[in-house]
PDB file of N, CA and C in Angstrom:
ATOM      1  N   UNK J   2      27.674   9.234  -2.344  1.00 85.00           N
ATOM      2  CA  UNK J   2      26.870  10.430  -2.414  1.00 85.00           C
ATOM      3  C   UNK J   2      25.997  10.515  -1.158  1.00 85.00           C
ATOM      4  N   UNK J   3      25.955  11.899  -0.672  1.00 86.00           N
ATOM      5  CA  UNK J   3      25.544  11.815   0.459  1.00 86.00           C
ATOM      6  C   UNK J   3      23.994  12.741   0.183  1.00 86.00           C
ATOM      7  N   UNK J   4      22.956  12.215   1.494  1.00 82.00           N
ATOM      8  CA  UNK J   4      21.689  12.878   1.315  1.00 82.00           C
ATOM      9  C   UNK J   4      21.501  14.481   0.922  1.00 82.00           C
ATOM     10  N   UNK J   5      22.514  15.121   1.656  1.00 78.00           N
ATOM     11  CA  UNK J   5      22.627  16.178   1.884  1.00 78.00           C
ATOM     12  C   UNK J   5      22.858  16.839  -0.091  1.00 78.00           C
ATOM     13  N   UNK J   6      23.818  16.272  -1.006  1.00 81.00           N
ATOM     14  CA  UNK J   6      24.022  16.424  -1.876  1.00 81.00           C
ATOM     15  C   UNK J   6      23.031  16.271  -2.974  1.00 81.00           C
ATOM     16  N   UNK J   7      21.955  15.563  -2.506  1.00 81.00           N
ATOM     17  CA  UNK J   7      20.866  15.704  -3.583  1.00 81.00           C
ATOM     18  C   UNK J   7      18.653  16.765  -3.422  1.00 81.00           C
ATOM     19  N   UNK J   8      19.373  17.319  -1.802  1.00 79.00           N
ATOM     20  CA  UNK J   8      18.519  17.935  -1.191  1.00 79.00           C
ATOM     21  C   UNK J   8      18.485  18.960  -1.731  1.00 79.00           C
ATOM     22  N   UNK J   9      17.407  19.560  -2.554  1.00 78.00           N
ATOM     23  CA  UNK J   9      17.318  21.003  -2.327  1.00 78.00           C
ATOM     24  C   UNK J   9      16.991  22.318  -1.857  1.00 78.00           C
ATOM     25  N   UNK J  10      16.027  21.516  -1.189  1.00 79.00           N
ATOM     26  CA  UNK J  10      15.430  22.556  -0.377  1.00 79.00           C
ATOM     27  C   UNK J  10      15.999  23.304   0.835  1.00 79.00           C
ATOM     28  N   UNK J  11      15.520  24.317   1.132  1.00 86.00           N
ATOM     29  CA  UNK J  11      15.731  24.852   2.509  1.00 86.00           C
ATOM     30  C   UNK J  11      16.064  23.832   3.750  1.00 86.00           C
ATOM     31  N   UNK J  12      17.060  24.080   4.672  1.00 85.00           N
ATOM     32  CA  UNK J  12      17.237  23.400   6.096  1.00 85.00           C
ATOM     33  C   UNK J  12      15.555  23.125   7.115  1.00 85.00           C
ATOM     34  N   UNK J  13      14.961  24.602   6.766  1.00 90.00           N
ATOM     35  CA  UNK J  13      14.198  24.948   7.900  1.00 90.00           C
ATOM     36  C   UNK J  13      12.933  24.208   7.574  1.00 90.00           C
ATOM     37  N   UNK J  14      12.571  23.610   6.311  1.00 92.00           N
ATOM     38  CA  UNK J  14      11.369  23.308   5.667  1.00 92.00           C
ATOM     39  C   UNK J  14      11.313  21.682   6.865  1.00 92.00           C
ATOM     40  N   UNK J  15      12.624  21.148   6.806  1.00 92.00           N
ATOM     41  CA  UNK J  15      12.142  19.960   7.662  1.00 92.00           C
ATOM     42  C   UNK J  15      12.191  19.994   8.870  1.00 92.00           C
ATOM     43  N   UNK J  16      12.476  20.786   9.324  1.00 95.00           N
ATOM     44  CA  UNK J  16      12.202  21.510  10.845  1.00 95.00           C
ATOM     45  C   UNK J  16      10.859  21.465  11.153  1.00 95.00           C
ATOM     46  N   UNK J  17      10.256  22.402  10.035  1.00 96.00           N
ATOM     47  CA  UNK J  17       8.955  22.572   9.843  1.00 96.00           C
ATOM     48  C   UNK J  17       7.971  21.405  10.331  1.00 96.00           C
ATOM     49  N   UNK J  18       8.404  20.591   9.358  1.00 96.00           N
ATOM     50  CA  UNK J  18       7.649  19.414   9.281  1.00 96.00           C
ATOM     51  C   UNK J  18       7.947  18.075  10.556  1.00 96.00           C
ATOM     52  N   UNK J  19       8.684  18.486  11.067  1.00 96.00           N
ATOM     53  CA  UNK J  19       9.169  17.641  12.063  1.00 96.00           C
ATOM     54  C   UNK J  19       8.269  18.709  13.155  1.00 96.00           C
ATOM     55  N   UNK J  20       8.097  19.529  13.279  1.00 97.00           N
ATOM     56  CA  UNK J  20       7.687  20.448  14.784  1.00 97.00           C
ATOM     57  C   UNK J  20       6.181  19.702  13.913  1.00 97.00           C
ATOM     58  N   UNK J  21       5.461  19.776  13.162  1.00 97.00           N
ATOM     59  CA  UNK J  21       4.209  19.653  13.063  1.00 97.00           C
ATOM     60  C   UNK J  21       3.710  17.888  13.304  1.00 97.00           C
ATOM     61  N   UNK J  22       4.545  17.200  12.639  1.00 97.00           N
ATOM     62  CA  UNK J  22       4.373  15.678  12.934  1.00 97.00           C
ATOM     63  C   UNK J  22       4.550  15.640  14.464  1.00 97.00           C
ATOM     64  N   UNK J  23       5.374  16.205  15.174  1.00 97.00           N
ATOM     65  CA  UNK J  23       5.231  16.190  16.586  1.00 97.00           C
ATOM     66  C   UNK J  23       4.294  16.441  17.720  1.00 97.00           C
ATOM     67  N   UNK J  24       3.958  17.295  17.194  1.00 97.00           N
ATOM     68  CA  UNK J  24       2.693  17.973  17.724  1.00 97.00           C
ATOM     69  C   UNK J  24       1.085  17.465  17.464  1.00 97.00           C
ATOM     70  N   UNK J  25       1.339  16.706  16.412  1.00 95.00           N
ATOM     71  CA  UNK J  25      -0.119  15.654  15.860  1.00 95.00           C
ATOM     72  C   UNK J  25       0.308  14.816  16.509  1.00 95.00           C
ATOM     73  N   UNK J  26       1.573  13.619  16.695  1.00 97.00           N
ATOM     74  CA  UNK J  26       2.172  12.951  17.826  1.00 97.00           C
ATOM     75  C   UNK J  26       1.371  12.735  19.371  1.00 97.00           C
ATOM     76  N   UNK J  27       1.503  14.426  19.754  1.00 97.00           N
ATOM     77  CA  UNK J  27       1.523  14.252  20.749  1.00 97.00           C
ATOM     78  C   UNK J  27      -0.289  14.495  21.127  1.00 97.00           C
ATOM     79  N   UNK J  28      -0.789  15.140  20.196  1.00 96.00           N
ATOM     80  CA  UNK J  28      -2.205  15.241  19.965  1.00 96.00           C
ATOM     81  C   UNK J  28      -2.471  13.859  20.309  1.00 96.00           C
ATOM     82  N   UNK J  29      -2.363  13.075  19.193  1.00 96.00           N
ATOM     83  CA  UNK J  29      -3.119  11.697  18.960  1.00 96.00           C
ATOM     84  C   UNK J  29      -2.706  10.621  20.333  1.00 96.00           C
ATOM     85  N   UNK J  30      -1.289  10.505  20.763  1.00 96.00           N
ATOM     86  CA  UNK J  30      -1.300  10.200  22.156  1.00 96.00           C
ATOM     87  C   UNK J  30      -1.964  10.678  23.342  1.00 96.00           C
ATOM     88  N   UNK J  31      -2.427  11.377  23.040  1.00 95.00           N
ATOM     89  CA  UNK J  31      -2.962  11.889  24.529  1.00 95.00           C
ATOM     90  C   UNK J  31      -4.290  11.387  24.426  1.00 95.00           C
ATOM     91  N   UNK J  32      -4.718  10.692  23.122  1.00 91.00           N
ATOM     92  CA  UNK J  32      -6.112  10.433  22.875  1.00 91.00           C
ATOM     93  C   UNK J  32      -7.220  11.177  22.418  1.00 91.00           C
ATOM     94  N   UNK J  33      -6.830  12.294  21.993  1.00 91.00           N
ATOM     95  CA  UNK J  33      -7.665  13.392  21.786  1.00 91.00           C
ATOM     96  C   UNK J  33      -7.385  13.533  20.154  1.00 91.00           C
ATOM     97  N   UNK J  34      -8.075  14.115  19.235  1.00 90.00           N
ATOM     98  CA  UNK J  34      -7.917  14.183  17.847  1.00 90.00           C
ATOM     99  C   UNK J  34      -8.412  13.174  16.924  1.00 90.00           C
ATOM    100  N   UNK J  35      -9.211  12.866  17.562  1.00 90.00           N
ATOM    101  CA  UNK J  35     -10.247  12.085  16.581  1.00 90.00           C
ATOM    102  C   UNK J  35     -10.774  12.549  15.296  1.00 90.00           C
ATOM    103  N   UNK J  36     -10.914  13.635  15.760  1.00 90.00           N
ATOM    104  CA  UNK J  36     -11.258  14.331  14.490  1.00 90.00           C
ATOM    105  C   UNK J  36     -10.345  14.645  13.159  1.00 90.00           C
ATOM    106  N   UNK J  37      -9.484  14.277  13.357  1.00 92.00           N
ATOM    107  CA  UNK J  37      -7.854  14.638  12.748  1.00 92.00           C
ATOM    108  C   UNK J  37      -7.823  13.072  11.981  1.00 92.00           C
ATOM    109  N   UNK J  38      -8.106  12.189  12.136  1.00 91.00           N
ATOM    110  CA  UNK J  38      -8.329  10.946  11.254  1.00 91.00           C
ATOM    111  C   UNK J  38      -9.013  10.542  10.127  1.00 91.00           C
ATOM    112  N   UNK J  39      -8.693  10.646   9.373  1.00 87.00           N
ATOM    113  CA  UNK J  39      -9.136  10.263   7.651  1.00 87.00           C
ATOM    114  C   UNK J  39     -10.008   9.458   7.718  1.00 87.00           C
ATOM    115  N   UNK J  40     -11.429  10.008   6.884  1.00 88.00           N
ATOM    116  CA  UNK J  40     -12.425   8.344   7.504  1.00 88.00           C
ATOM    117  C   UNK J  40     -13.418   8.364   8.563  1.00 88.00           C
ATOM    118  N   UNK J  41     -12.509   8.466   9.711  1.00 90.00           N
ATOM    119  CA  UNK J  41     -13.605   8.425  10.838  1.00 90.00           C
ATOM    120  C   UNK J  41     -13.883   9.691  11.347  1.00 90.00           C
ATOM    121  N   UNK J  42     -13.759  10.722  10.886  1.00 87.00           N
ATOM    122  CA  UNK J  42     -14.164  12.299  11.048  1.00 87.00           C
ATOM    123  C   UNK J  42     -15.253  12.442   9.867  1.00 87.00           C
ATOM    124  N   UNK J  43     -15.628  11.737   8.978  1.00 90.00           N
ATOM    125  CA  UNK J  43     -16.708  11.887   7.843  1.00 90.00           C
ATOM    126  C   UNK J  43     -17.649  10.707   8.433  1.00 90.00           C
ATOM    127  N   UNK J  44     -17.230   9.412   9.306  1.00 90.00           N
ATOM    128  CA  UNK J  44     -18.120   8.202   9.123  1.00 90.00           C
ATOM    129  C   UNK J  44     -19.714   8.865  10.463  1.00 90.00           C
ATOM    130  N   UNK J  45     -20.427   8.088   9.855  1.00 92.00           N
ATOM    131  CA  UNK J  45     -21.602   8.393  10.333  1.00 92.00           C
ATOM    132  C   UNK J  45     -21.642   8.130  12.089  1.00 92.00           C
ATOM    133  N   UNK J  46     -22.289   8.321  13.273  1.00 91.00           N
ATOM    134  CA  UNK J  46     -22.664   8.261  14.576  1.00 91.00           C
ATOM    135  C   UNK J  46     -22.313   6.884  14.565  1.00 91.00           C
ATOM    136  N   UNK J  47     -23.114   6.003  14.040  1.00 93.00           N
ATOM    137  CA  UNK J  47     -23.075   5.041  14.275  1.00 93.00           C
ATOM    138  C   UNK J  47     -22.269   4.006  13.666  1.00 93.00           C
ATOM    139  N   UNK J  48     -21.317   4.078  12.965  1.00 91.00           N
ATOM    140  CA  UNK J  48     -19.836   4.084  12.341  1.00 91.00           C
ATOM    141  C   UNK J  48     -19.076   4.272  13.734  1.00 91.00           C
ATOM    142  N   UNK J  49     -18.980   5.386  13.775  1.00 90.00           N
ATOM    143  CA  UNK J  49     -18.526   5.707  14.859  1.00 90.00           C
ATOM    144  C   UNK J  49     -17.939   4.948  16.275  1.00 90.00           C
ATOM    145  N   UNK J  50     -19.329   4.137  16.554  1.00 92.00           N
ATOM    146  CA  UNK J  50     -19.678   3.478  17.488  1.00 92.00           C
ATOM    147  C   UNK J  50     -18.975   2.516  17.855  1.00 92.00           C
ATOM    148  N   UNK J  51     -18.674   1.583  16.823  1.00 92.00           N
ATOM    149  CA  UNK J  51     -18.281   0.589  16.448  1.00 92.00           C
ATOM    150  C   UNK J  51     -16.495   1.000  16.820  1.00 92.00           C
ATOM    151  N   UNK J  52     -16.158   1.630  16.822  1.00 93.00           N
ATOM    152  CA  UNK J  52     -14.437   2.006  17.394  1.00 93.00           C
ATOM    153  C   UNK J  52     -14.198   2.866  18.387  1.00 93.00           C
ATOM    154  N   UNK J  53     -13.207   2.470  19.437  1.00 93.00           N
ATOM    155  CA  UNK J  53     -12.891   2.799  20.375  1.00 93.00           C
ATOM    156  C   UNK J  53     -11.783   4.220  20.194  1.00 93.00           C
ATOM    157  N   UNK J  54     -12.386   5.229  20.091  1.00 93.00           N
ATOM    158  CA  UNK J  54     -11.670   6.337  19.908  1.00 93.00           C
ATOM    159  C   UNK J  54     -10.407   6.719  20.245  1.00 93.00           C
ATOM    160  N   UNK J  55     -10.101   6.581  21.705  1.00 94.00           N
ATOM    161  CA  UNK J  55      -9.006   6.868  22.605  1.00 94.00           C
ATOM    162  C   UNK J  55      -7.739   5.849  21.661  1.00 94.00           C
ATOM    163  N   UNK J  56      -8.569   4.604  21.427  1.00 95.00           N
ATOM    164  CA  UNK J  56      -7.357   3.455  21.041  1.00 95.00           C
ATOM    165  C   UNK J  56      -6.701   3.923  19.708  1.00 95.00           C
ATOM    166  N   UNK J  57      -8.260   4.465  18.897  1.00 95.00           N
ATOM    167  CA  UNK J  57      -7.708   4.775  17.258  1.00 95.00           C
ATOM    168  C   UNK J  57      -6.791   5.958  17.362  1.00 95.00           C
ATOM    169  N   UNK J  58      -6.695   6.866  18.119  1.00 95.00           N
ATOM    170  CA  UNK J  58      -5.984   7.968  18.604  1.00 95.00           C
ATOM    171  C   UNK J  58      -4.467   7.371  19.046  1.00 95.00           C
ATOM    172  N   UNK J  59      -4.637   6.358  19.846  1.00 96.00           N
ATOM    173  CA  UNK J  59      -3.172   6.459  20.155  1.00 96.00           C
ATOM    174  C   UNK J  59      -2.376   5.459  19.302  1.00 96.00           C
ATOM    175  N   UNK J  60      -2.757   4.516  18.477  1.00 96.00           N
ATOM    176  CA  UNK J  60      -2.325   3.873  17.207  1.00 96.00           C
ATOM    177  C   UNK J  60      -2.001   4.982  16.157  1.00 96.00           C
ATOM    178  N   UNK J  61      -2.662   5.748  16.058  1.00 96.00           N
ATOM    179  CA  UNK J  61      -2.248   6.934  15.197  1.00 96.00           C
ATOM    180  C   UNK J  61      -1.197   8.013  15.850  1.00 96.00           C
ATOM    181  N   UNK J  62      -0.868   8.513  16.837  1.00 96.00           N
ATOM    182  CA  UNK J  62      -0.220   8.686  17.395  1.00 96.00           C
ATOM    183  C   UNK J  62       1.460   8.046  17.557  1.00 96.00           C
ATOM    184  N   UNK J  63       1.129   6.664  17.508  1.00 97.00           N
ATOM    185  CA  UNK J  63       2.447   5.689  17.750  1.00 97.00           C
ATOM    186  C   UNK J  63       3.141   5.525  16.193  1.00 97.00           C
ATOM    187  N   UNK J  64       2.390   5.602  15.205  1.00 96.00           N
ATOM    188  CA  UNK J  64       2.573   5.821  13.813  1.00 96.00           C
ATOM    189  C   UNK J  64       2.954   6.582  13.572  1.00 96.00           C
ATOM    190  N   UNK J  65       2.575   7.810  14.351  1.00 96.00           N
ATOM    191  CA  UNK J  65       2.947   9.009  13.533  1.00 96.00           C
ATOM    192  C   UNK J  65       4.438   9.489  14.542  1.00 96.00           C
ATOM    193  N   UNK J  66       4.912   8.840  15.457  1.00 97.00           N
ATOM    194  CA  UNK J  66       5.949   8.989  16.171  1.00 97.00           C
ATOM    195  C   UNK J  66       7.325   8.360  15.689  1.00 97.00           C
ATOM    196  N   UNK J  67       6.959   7.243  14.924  1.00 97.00           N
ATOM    197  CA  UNK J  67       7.897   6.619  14.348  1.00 97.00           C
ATOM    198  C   UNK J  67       8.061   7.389  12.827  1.00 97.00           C
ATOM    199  N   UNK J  68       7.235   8.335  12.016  1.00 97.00           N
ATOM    200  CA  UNK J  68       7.194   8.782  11.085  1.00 97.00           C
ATOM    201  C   UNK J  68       8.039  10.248  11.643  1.00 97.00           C
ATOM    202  N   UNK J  69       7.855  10.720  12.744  1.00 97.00           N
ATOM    203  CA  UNK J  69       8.582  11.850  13.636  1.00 97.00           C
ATOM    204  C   UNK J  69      10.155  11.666  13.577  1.00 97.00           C
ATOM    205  N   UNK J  70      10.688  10.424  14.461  1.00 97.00           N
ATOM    206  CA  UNK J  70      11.629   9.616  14.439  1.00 97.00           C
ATOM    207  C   UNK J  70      12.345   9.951  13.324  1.00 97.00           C
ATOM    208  N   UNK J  71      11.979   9.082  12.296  1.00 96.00           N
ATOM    209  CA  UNK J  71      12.456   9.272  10.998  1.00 96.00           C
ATOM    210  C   UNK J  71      12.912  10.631   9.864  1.00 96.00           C
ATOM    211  N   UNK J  72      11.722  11.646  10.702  1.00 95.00           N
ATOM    212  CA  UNK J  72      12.354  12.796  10.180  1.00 95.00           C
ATOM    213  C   UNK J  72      13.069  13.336  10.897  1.00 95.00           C
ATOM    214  N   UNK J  73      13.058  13.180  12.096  1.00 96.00           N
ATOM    215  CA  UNK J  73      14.400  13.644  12.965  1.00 96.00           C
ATOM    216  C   UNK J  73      15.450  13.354  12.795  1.00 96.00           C
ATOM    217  N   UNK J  74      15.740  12.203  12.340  1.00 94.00           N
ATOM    218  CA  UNK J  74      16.955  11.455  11.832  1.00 94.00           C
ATOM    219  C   UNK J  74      17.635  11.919  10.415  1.00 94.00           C
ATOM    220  N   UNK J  75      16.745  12.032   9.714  1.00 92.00           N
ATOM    221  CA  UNK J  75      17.111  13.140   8.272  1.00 92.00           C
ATOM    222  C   UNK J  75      17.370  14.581   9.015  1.00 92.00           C
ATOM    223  N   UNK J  76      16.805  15.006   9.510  1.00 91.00           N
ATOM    224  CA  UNK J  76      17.254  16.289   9.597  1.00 91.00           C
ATOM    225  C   UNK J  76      18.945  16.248  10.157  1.00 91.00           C
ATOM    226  N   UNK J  77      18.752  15.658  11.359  1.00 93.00           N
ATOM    227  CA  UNK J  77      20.025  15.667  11.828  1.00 93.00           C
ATOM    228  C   UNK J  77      21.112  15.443  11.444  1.00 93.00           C
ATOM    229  N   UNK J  78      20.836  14.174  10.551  1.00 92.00           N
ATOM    230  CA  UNK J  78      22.254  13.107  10.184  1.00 92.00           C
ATOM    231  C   UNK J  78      21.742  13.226   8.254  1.00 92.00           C
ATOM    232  N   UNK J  79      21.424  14.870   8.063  1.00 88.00           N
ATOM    233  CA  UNK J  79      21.524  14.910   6.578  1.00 88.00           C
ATOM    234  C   UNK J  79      23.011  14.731   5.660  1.00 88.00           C
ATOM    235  N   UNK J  80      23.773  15.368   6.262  1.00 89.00           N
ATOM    236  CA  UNK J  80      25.347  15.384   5.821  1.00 89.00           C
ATOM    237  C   UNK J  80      25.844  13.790   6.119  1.00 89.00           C
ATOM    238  N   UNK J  81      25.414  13.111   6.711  1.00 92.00           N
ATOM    239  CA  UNK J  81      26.376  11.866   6.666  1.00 92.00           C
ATOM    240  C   UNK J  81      25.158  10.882   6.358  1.00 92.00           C
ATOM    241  N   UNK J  82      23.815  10.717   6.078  1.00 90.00           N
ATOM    242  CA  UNK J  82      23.286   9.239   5.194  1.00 90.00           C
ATOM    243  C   UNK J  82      23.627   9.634   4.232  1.00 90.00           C
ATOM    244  N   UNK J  83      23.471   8.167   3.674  1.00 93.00           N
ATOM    245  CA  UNK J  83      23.519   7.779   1.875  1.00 93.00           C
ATOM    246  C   UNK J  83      22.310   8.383   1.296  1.00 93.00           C
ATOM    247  N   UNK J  84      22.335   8.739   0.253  1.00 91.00           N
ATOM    248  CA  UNK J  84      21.160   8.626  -0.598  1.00 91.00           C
ATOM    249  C   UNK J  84      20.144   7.661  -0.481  1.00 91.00           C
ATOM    250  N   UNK J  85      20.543   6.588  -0.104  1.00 93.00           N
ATOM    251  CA  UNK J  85      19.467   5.255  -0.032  1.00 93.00           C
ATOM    252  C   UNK J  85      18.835   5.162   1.122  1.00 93.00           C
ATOM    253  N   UNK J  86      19.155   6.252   1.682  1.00 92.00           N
ATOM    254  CA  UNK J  86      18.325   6.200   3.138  1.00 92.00           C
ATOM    255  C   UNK J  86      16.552   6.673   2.687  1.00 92.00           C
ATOM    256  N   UNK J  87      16.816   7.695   1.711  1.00 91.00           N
ATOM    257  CA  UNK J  87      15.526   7.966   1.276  1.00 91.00           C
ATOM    258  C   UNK J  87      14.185   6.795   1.117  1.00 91.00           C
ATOM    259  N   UNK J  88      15.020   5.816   0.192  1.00 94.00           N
ATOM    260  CA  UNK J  88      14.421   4.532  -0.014  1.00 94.00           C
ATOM    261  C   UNK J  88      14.113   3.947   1.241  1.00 94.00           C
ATOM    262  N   UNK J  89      14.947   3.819   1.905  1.00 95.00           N
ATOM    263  CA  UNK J  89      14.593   3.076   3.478  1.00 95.00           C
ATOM    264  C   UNK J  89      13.394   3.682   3.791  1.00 95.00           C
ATOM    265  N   UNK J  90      13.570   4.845   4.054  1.00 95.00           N
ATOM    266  CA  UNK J  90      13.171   6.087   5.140  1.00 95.00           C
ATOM    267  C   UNK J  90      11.035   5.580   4.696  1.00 95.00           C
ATOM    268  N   UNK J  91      11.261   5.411   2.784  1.00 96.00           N
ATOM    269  CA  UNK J  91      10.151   5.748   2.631  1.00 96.00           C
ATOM    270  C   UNK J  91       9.365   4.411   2.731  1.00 96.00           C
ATOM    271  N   UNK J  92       9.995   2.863   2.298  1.00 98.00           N
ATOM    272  CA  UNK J  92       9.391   1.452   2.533  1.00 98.00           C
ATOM    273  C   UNK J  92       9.273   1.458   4.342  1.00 98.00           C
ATOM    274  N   UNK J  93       9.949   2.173   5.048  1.00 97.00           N
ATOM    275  CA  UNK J  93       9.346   2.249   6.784  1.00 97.00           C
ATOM    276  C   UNK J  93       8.496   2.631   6.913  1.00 97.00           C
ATOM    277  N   UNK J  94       8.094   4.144   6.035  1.00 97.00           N
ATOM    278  CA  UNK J  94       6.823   4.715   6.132  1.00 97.00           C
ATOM    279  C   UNK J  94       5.352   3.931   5.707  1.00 97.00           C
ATOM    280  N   UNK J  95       5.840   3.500   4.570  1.00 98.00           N
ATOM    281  CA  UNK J  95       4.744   2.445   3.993  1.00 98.00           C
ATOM    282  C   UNK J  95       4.198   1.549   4.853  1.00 98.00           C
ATOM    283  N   UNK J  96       5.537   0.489   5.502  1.00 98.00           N
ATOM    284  CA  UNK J  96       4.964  -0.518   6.443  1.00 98.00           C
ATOM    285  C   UNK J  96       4.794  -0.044   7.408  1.00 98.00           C
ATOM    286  N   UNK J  97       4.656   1.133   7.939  1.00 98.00           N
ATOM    287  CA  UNK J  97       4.470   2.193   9.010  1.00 98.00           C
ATOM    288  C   UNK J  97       3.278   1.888   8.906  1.00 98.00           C
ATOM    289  N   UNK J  98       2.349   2.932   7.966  1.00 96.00           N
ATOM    290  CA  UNK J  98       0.968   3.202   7.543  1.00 96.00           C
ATOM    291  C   UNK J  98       0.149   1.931   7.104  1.00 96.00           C
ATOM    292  N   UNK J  99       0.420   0.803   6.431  1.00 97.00           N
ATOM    293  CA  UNK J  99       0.171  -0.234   6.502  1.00 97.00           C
ATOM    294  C   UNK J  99      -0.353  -1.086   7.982  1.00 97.00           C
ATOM    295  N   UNK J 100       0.843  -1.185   8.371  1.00 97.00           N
ATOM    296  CA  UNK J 100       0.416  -1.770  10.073  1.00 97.00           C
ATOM    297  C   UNK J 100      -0.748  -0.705  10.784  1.00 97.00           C
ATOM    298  N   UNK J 101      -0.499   0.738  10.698  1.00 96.00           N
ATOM    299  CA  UNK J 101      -1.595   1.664  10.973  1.00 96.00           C
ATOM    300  C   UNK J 101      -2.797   1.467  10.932  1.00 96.00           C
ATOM    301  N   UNK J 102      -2.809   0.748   9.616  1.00 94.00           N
ATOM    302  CA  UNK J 102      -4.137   0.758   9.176  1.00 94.00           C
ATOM    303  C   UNK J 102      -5.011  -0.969   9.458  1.00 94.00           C
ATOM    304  N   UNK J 103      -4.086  -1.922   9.691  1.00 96.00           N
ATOM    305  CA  UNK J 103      -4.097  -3.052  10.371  1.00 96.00           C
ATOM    306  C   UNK J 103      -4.719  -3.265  11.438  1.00 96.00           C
ATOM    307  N   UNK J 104      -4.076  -2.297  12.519  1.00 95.00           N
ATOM    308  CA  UNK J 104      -4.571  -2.153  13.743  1.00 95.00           C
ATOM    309  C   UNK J 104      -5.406  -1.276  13.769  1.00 95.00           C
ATOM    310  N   UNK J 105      -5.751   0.121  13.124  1.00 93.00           N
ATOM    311  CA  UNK J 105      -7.081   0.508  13.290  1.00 93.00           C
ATOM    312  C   UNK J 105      -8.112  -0.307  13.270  1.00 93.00           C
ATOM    313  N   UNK J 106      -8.135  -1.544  12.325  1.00 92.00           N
ATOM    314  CA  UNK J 106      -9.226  -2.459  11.830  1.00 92.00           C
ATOM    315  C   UNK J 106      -9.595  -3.156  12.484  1.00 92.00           C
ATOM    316  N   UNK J 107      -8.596  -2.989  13.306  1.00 94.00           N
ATOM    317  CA  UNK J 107      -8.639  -4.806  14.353  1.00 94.00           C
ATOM    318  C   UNK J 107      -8.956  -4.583  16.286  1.00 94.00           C
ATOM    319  N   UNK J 108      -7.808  -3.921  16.458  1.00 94.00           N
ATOM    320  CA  UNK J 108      -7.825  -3.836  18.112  1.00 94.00           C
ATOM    321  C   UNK J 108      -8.229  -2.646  18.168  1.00 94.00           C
ATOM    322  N   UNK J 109      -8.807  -1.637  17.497  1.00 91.00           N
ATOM    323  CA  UNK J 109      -9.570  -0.551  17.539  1.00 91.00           C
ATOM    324  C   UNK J 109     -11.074  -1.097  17.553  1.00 91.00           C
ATOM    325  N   UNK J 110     -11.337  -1.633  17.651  1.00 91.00           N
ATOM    326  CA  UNK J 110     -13.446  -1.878  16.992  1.00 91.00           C
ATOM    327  C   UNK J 110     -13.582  -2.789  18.498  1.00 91.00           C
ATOM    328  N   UNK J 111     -14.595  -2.244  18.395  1.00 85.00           N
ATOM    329  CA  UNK J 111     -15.010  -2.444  19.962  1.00 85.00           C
ATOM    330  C   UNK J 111     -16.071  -3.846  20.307  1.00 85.00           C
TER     331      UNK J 111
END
């Protein structure tokens, strides 16, 4: 059984979502979009302080490129994965966001 056979939605919806993960991508690489981070867009000045912005930006960025990746790969190669790619697709994402959040903690804090 192939991915494509248990999809229902529209083609264009992951288009969608692939042009927008890209574009936060390329936001958060460039170092800019701080504000776009869960957490440290509410934490206080001096919260703040304590992390190196540019770095938390492009860790989020590199996360969210490999989460890009991944939907590019569904979109494209929907007609020929397995069904179990889903499963893959989504324990990558996990240890994706996991490590994300690893390195925000660590080589982000100044």
């Amino acid at each position: 059984m192939k991915l494509s056979d248990v999809s229902h939605g529209p083609d264009w919806v992951i288009w969608v979502i692939f042009t927008l993960f890209v574009l936060l991508t390329v936001v958060f690489l460039s170092g800019h979009g701080g504000g776009l981070i869960a957490g440290y867009n509410t934490s206080s000045r001096k919260e703040k302080e304590k992390y190196n912005e540019k770095k938390l930006c492009r860790v989020c960025g590199a996360g969210m490129a490999v989460i890009s990746v991944l939907i590019l790969m569904t979109g494209l190669l929907e007609e020929c994965l397995p069904v179990e790619f889903a499963y893959v697709m989504m324990g990558i994402i996990l240890a994706d966001v996991v490590i994300m959040m690893i390195l925000m903690n660590t080589i982000c804090r100044k």
